[in-house]
Amino acid sequence: MSQIPLVDLKAAHAEVADEVRAGFDRVLANTAFVGGEEVREFEREYAEFGGVAHCVGVANGTDALELALRARGVGVGDEVVLPANTFIATAGAVARIGARPVLVDCLPDTLLIDPRLALKAVTGATRAIVPVHLYGQSAAVEDLLAELPAGVAVVEDGAQSQGASRHGRTPGSGGVAATSFYPGKNLGAYGDAGAVLTDDEELAGLVRALANHGGVAKYRHDVAGFNSRLDGLQAVVLRAKLARLAEGNAARRTAAAHYGTLLADLAAAGEVALPVTAEGNIPVWHLYVVRIAGGGEEAAARRDEVVARLNAAGIGAGVHYPAAVHLTPAFAHLGHRRGDFPQAEDAADRMLSLPLFPQITTDQQQRVVDALVDALH
Ligand SMILES: *Cc1c(COP(=O)(O)O)cnc(C)c1O
């Protein structure tokens, strides 16, 4: 029987193949390989889609986050508060600046950063809080803004939330957000790409300068910068896919609702916990994350077994992510241990992601759920 991948990039490419080829031909003809017309048009179109005034295309999502943090004044030795349950790049961007990641636990239902704990973690050295809109659902930015101490910025990690909103607000609006166009993201390039989103014109200009060797104009360098630019070929792909993103996100919502129906019996029996959407959120379902019953390392071993069985049955299930940031060797120097962030640890032990992409069929979803039932029993 055919495989069901976690995300079907071949199906996504088939929808845009002709447009992408025609766009590549345009770029090859005009040789605008870095920056240029396609990049400018994409930035304009994505800003409009994202409900912000400015989009600055950069080389990848991690750079976008680093550049946004730097533009907000984060530097060596500063503290940046972020969730323990996230993709490691959130902490990596902070570390690369030479700032200190200060981890906090997540909420038990949505697995998003707990805003109360984030505000409690702020010290005199804190320059920013990074809420991560994980799995396609927005974190409670409004709760952070309501009590944000002076001198602390909110920099959103919107790598998984392209098109999501919370109480009508989109990532970056009124503030600044980073996003990633890694191929597997809701809006994926054919290589690495990312962007910074903001309504703040001055901030957008600073990010653009930092990402282009600090150049505010050609050969005028007021700040020492980096090379992190979006290229023309990626912009072609992103423009073609952006035209279908709203429709794709809607298809993901339909598929997520259908999983809810198919998994209702397992959930009622307490065998799996289904993903929870917070009130006011319109999620874009970057990932569909369920949690198996149980707890601790025993649950983690069983979960790994379930994923292995699903994979053996041709189902591309995954785990996002198998270790909370503080339990990765890369961030062992932060000095945490198991027990410090119980919600993030519990989630990491029990969670698995089921295949979800706009083109997934109800037949494929039925096969995924049948395989999950088999794997659990
Ligand atoms: C993908 C991702 C990033 C990093 O993006 P890259 O483009 O891979 O550098 C950062 N944060 C989160 C939550 C992500 O999912």
Coordinates of C-alpha atoms and ligand atoms in Angstrom, one line a residue:
M1 CA 0.0 0.0 0.0
S2 CA 1.2 3.5 -0.7
Q3 CA 3.0 5.5 1.9
I4 CA 1.3 8.5 3.6
P5 CA 4.1 11.0 4.3
L6 CA 4.0 13.4 7.3
V7 CA 3.8 16.2 4.7
D8 CA 3.4 15.6 1.0
L9 CA 5.7 18.0 -0.8
K10 CA 5.3 16.2 -4.1
A11 CA 1.6 16.9 -4.0
A12 CA 2.3 20.5 -3.1
H13 CA 4.8 20.9 -6.0
A14 CA 2.4 19.4 -8.5
E15 CA -0.1 22.3 -7.9
V16 CA 2.5 25.0 -8.7
A17 CA 4.9 23.2 -11.1
D18 CA 4.0 25.2 -14.2
E19 CA 4.1 28.5 -12.4
V20 CA 7.4 27.7 -10.8
R21 CA 9.0 26.8 -14.1
A22 CA 7.7 29.9 -15.8
G23 CA 9.0 32.0 -12.8
F24 CA 12.4 30.3 -12.8
D25 CA 12.7 31.2 -16.6
R26 CA 12.0 34.8 -15.7
V27 CA 14.7 34.9 -13.1
L28 CA 17.2 33.1 -15.3
A29 CA 16.5 35.6 -18.1
N30 CA 16.9 38.7 -15.9
T31 CA 19.6 37.1 -13.6
A32 CA 18.1 38.7 -10.4
F33 CA 19.4 35.9 -8.3
V34 CA 19.6 37.7 -5.0
G35 CA 16.9 40.2 -4.2
G36 CA 15.3 41.8 -7.3
E37 CA 11.7 42.1 -8.6
E38 CA 10.4 38.7 -7.5
V39 CA 11.7 39.2 -4.0
R40 CA 10.1 42.7 -3.8
E41 CA 6.8 41.4 -5.1
F42 CA 6.8 38.5 -2.7
E43 CA 7.6 40.7 0.3
R44 CA 4.7 43.0 -0.7
E45 CA 2.3 40.1 -1.2
Y46 CA 3.3 38.3 2.0
A47 CA 3.0 41.5 4.1
E48 CA -0.5 41.9 2.8
F49 CA -1.3 38.2 3.5
G50 CA 0.1 38.4 7.0
G51 CA -1.7 41.7 7.9
V52 CA 1.5 43.7 8.5
A53 CA 3.0 46.7 6.8
H54 CA 6.5 45.2 6.2
C55 CA 8.0 41.9 5.3
V56 CA 11.7 41.6 5.0
G57 CA 12.8 38.4 3.2
V58 CA 15.9 36.7 4.7
A59 CA 17.9 33.5 4.3
N60 CA 16.0 31.3 6.9
G61 CA 13.8 31.3 9.9
T62 CA 16.6 31.2 12.5
D63 CA 18.2 34.2 10.9
A64 CA 14.9 36.0 10.9
L65 CA 14.5 35.4 14.6
E66 CA 18.1 36.5 15.3
L67 CA 17.8 39.6 13.2
A68 CA 14.5 40.6 14.8
L69 CA 16.0 40.1 18.3
R70 CA 19.1 42.1 17.4
A71 CA 16.9 44.9 15.9
R72 CA 15.1 45.0 19.2
G73 CA 18.4 45.6 20.9
V74 CA 19.2 42.1 22.3
G75 CA 22.9 41.7 22.6
V76 CA 25.6 39.7 24.4
G77 CA 24.7 38.8 28.0
D78 CA 21.1 39.8 27.8
E79 CA 18.4 37.4 28.9
V80 CA 15.7 36.2 26.5
V81 CA 12.7 34.3 27.8
L82 CA 11.3 31.4 25.6
P83 CA 9.4 28.2 26.0
A84 CA 11.1 24.9 26.8
N85 CA 8.7 23.2 24.4
T86 CA 9.8 24.5 21.0
F87 CA 12.0 23.6 18.0
I88 CA 15.6 24.1 19.1
A89 CA 16.2 26.9 16.7
T90 CA 14.3 29.3 18.9
A91 CA 16.9 28.9 21.6
G92 CA 19.7 28.6 18.9
A93 CA 19.0 32.1 17.6
V94 CA 19.3 33.6 21.1
A95 CA 22.5 31.6 21.8
R96 CA 24.1 32.9 18.5
I97 CA 23.7 36.5 19.7
G98 CA 25.5 35.6 22.8
A99 CA 22.4 36.2 24.9
R100 CA 21.1 33.7 27.5
P101 CA 18.0 31.6 26.8
V102 CA 15.8 31.6 29.9
L103 CA 13.3 28.7 29.5
V104 CA 9.8 28.6 30.9
D105 CA 7.2 25.8 30.9
C106 CA 4.2 25.5 28.6
L107 CA 0.5 25.4 29.2
P108 CA -0.8 21.8 29.7
D109 CA -3.6 21.9 27.1
T110 CA -2.2 23.9 24.1
L111 CA 1.5 23.2 24.9
L112 CA 2.1 26.9 24.1
I113 CA 4.3 29.2 26.3
D114 CA 2.6 30.0 29.7
P115 CA 2.5 33.8 29.6
R116 CA 2.2 34.0 33.4
L117 CA 5.5 32.0 33.8
A118 CA 7.1 34.0 31.1
L119 CA 6.4 37.3 32.8
K120 CA 7.6 35.8 36.1
A121 CA 10.9 34.9 34.6
V122 CA 11.7 38.5 33.6
T123 CA 14.7 40.0 35.5
G124 CA 16.6 43.2 35.2
A125 CA 18.7 41.5 32.4
T126 CA 15.7 40.5 30.3
R127 CA 15.5 42.2 26.9
A128 CA 12.9 40.1 25.2
I129 CA 10.3 37.4 25.5
V130 CA 9.8 35.0 22.5
P131 CA 6.3 33.4 22.3
V132 CA 6.4 30.6 19.8
H133 CA 3.2 30.0 17.9
L134 CA 3.8 26.3 17.9
Y135 CA 2.0 23.7 15.7
G136 CA 0.1 26.5 13.9
Q137 CA -1.6 28.1 16.9
S138 CA -0.9 31.6 18.3
A139 CA 0.4 31.9 21.8
A140 CA -1.2 34.5 24.1
V141 CA 0.8 37.6 23.0
E142 CA -1.9 39.9 24.4
D143 CA -1.3 38.5 27.9
L144 CA 2.4 39.3 27.6
L145 CA 1.8 42.8 26.2
A146 CA -0.7 43.6 29.0
E147 CA 1.9 43.3 31.7
L148 CA 5.2 43.7 29.7
P149 CA 7.8 45.5 31.8
A150 CA 9.5 48.5 30.2
G151 CA 12.6 47.7 28.3
V152 CA 11.4 44.2 27.4
A153 CA 10.3 43.4 23.8
V154 CA 8.1 40.7 22.5
V155 CA 9.6 39.0 19.4
E156 CA 7.3 36.3 18.0
D157 CA 8.5 33.0 16.6
G158 CA 5.9 32.5 13.8
A159 CA 7.7 29.8 11.9
Q160 CA 4.7 27.5 12.3
S161 CA 1.9 30.0 12.1
Q162 CA 1.6 31.4 8.6
G163 CA -1.9 32.7 8.3
A164 CA -2.9 32.0 11.9
S165 CA -4.7 34.6 14.0
R166 CA -5.7 35.1 17.6
H167 CA -8.6 37.4 18.4
G168 CA -8.2 38.7 14.9
R169 CA -4.5 39.6 15.4
T170 CA -1.8 38.1 13.1
P171 CA 1.8 37.4 14.1
G172 CA 4.0 40.5 14.0
S173 CA 1.1 43.0 13.9
G174 CA 1.8 45.9 16.2
G175 CA 5.2 44.2 17.0
V176 CA 7.6 41.9 15.2
A177 CA 7.6 38.3 14.2
A178 CA 10.0 35.9 12.5
T179 CA 8.9 33.2 10.2
S180 CA 10.5 30.3 8.3
F181 CA 9.9 29.1 4.8
Y182 CA 11.7 25.8 5.3
P183 CA 10.2 23.4 2.7
G184 CA 8.0 21.6 5.3
K185 CA 6.4 24.7 6.7
N186 CA 2.9 25.7 5.7
L187 CA 4.5 28.1 3.2
G188 CA 7.6 26.3 2.1
A189 CA 10.4 27.3 -0.3
Y190 CA 12.6 24.9 -2.3
G191 CA 15.5 25.4 0.0
D192 CA 16.0 27.7 3.0
A193 CA 14.2 31.0 3.3
G194 CA 12.6 33.2 6.0
A195 CA 11.2 36.6 6.8
V196 CA 10.7 39.2 9.5
L197 CA 7.2 40.8 9.7
T198 CA 6.5 44.1 11.4
D199 CA 4.4 47.2 11.2
D200 CA 7.4 49.3 12.3
E201 CA 9.1 50.9 9.3
E202 CA 12.2 51.8 11.2
L203 CA 12.6 48.2 12.6
A204 CA 12.0 46.8 9.1
G205 CA 14.8 49.1 7.7
L206 CA 17.2 48.0 10.4
V207 CA 16.5 44.3 9.8
R208 CA 17.0 44.9 6.1
A209 CA 20.3 46.6 6.7
L210 CA 21.5 44.0 9.2
A211 CA 20.7 41.3 6.7
N212 CA 22.6 43.0 3.9
H213 CA 26.0 43.6 5.5
G214 CA 24.7 46.5 7.5
G215 CA 24.2 48.5 4.3
V216 CA 21.5 51.1 4.5
A217 CA 22.3 52.1 0.9
K218 CA 24.8 50.6 -1.5
Y219 CA 28.2 50.8 0.1
R220 CA 27.0 52.9 3.0
H221 CA 27.4 50.8 6.2
D222 CA 26.3 52.3 9.4
V223 CA 26.1 49.1 11.4
A224 CA 28.1 45.8 11.2
G225 CA 25.8 43.3 9.7
F226 CA 25.4 39.9 8.2
N227 CA 24.6 38.2 4.9
S228 CA 21.1 36.8 5.2
R229 CA 19.1 37.6 2.0
L230 CA 16.2 36.0 0.1
D231 CA 17.0 34.9 -3.4
G232 CA 14.9 35.3 -6.5
L233 CA 14.3 31.6 -7.3
Q234 CA 12.9 31.0 -3.8
A235 CA 10.7 34.1 -4.1
V236 CA 9.2 32.6 -7.3
V237 CA 8.3 29.4 -5.4
L238 CA 7.0 31.4 -2.5
R239 CA 4.8 33.6 -4.6
A240 CA 3.3 30.6 -6.4
K241 CA 2.6 28.8 -3.1
L242 CA 1.4 32.0 -1.3
A243 CA -1.5 32.3 -3.8
R244 CA -2.7 28.9 -2.5
L245 CA -1.8 29.3 1.2
A246 CA -5.2 30.4 2.5
E247 CA -6.9 27.6 0.7
G248 CA -4.3 25.1 2.0
N249 CA -4.7 26.3 5.6
A250 CA -8.5 25.9 5.3
A251 CA -8.0 22.4 4.0
R252 CA -5.7 21.7 7.0
R253 CA -8.5 22.9 9.3
T254 CA -11.0 20.6 7.6
A255 CA -8.6 17.6 7.9
A256 CA -7.8 18.4 11.6
A257 CA -11.6 18.5 12.3
H258 CA -11.9 15.1 10.5
Y259 CA -9.1 13.6 12.7
G260 CA -11.1 14.8 15.7
T261 CA -14.1 12.8 14.5
L262 CA -12.0 9.7 13.6
L263 CA -10.1 9.8 16.9
A264 CA -13.1 10.5 19.1
D265 CA -13.4 7.0 20.5
L266 CA -9.7 6.7 21.3
A267 CA -9.9 10.1 23.0
A268 CA -13.1 9.1 25.0
A269 CA -11.3 5.9 26.1
G270 CA -8.4 8.0 27.4
E271 CA -6.0 6.4 25.0
V272 CA -4.9 9.6 23.3
A273 CA -5.3 13.3 24.1
L274 CA -6.3 15.4 21.1
P275 CA -4.9 18.8 20.3
V276 CA -6.7 21.7 22.0
T277 CA -7.3 25.0 20.3
A278 CA -7.5 28.0 22.6
E279 CA -10.5 30.3 22.5
G280 CA -10.0 33.1 20.0
N281 CA -7.5 31.2 17.9
I282 CA -7.8 30.4 14.2
P283 CA -5.0 27.9 13.8
V284 CA -3.3 26.8 10.6
W285 CA -2.4 23.2 11.8
H286 CA 1.2 23.1 10.9
L287 CA 1.3 19.9 12.9
Y288 CA -1.4 17.6 14.3
V289 CA 0.0 16.6 17.6
V290 CA -1.7 14.0 19.8
R291 CA -0.5 12.6 23.2
I292 CA -0.7 8.9 24.2
A293 CA -1.7 8.0 27.7
G294 CA 0.7 7.4 30.5
G295 CA 3.7 9.4 31.6
G296 CA 7.4 9.5 32.1
E297 CA 10.2 7.6 30.4
E298 CA 7.9 4.5 30.1
A299 CA 5.4 6.6 28.0
A300 CA 8.3 7.9 25.9
A301 CA 9.4 4.3 25.1
R302 CA 5.9 3.3 24.3
R303 CA 5.4 6.4 22.1
D304 CA 8.6 5.6 20.2
E305 CA 7.3 2.1 19.7
V306 CA 3.9 3.5 18.4
V307 CA 5.8 5.8 16.0
A308 CA 8.0 2.9 14.8
R309 CA 4.9 0.8 14.1
L310 CA 3.2 3.6 12.2
N311 CA 6.4 4.2 10.2
A312 CA 6.6 0.4 9.5
A313 CA 3.0 0.6 8.2
G314 CA 4.0 3.4 5.8
I315 CA 2.6 6.2 7.9
G316 CA 5.0 9.2 8.2
A317 CA 4.3 9.9 11.9
G318 CA 6.9 12.1 13.7
V319 CA 7.6 13.6 17.1
H320 CA 7.8 17.4 17.5
Y321 CA 9.8 17.4 19.6
P322 CA 11.3 14.4 21.4
A323 CA 13.3 16.4 23.9
A324 CA 12.4 19.7 25.5
V325 CA 15.2 22.3 25.0
H326 CA 16.7 22.0 28.5
L327 CA 17.1 18.2 28.0
T328 CA 19.1 18.5 24.8
P329 CA 22.9 18.2 25.1
A330 CA 23.2 21.5 23.2
F331 CA 21.6 23.4 26.1
A332 CA 22.8 21.3 29.0
H333 CA 25.0 24.2 30.1
L334 CA 21.8 26.1 31.2
G335 CA 22.0 23.8 34.2
H336 CA 18.5 22.4 34.2
R337 CA 17.4 18.9 34.9
R338 CA 14.4 16.6 34.4
G339 CA 11.6 17.9 36.5
D340 CA 12.3 21.6 35.9
F341 CA 9.6 22.0 33.2
P342 CA 7.1 19.2 33.9
Q343 CA 4.5 20.2 31.2
A344 CA 7.1 20.4 28.4
E345 CA 8.7 17.2 29.6
D346 CA 5.4 15.4 29.8
A347 CA 4.5 16.6 26.3
A348 CA 7.8 15.5 24.9
D349 CA 7.4 12.0 26.4
R350 CA 3.9 11.5 25.1
M351 CA 3.4 13.4 21.9
L352 CA 3.4 12.2 18.3
S353 CA 2.4 14.0 15.1
L354 CA 0.1 12.5 12.5
P355 CA 0.3 13.2 8.8
L356 CA -1.4 16.5 7.9
F357 CA -1.2 18.5 4.7
P358 CA -3.7 20.3 2.5
Q359 CA -4.0 17.4 0.0
I360 CA -4.6 14.6 2.5
T361 CA -7.7 12.6 1.7
T362 CA -10.3 11.2 4.1
D363 CA -9.2 7.7 3.0
Q364 CA -5.7 8.5 3.9
Q365 CA -6.8 9.8 7.3
Q366 CA -8.8 6.7 7.9
R367 CA -5.7 4.6 7.2
V368 CA -3.7 6.7 9.6
V369 CA -6.2 6.2 12.4
D370 CA -6.6 2.5 11.7
A371 CA -2.8 2.1 11.9
L372 CA -2.7 4.1 15.1
V373 CA -5.4 1.9 16.7
D374 CA -3.3 -1.2 15.7
A375 CA -0.1 0.4 17.0
L376 CA -1.7 1.2 20.3
H377 CA -3.1 -2.3 20.9
Ligands
LIG1 C1 11.4 25.9 11.5 C2 11.4 26.7 12.8 C3 12.4 27.6 13.1 C4 13.7 27.8 12.2 O1 13.5 28.0 10.9 P1 14.6 27.6 9.8 O2 14.1 28.2 8.6 O3 14.8 26.1 9.8 O4 15.9 28.3 10.3 C5 12.4 28.3 14.2 N1 11.4 28.1 15.1 C6 10.4 27.2 14.9 C7 9.3 27.1 15.9 C8 10.4 26.4 13.7 O5 9.4 25.5 13.5

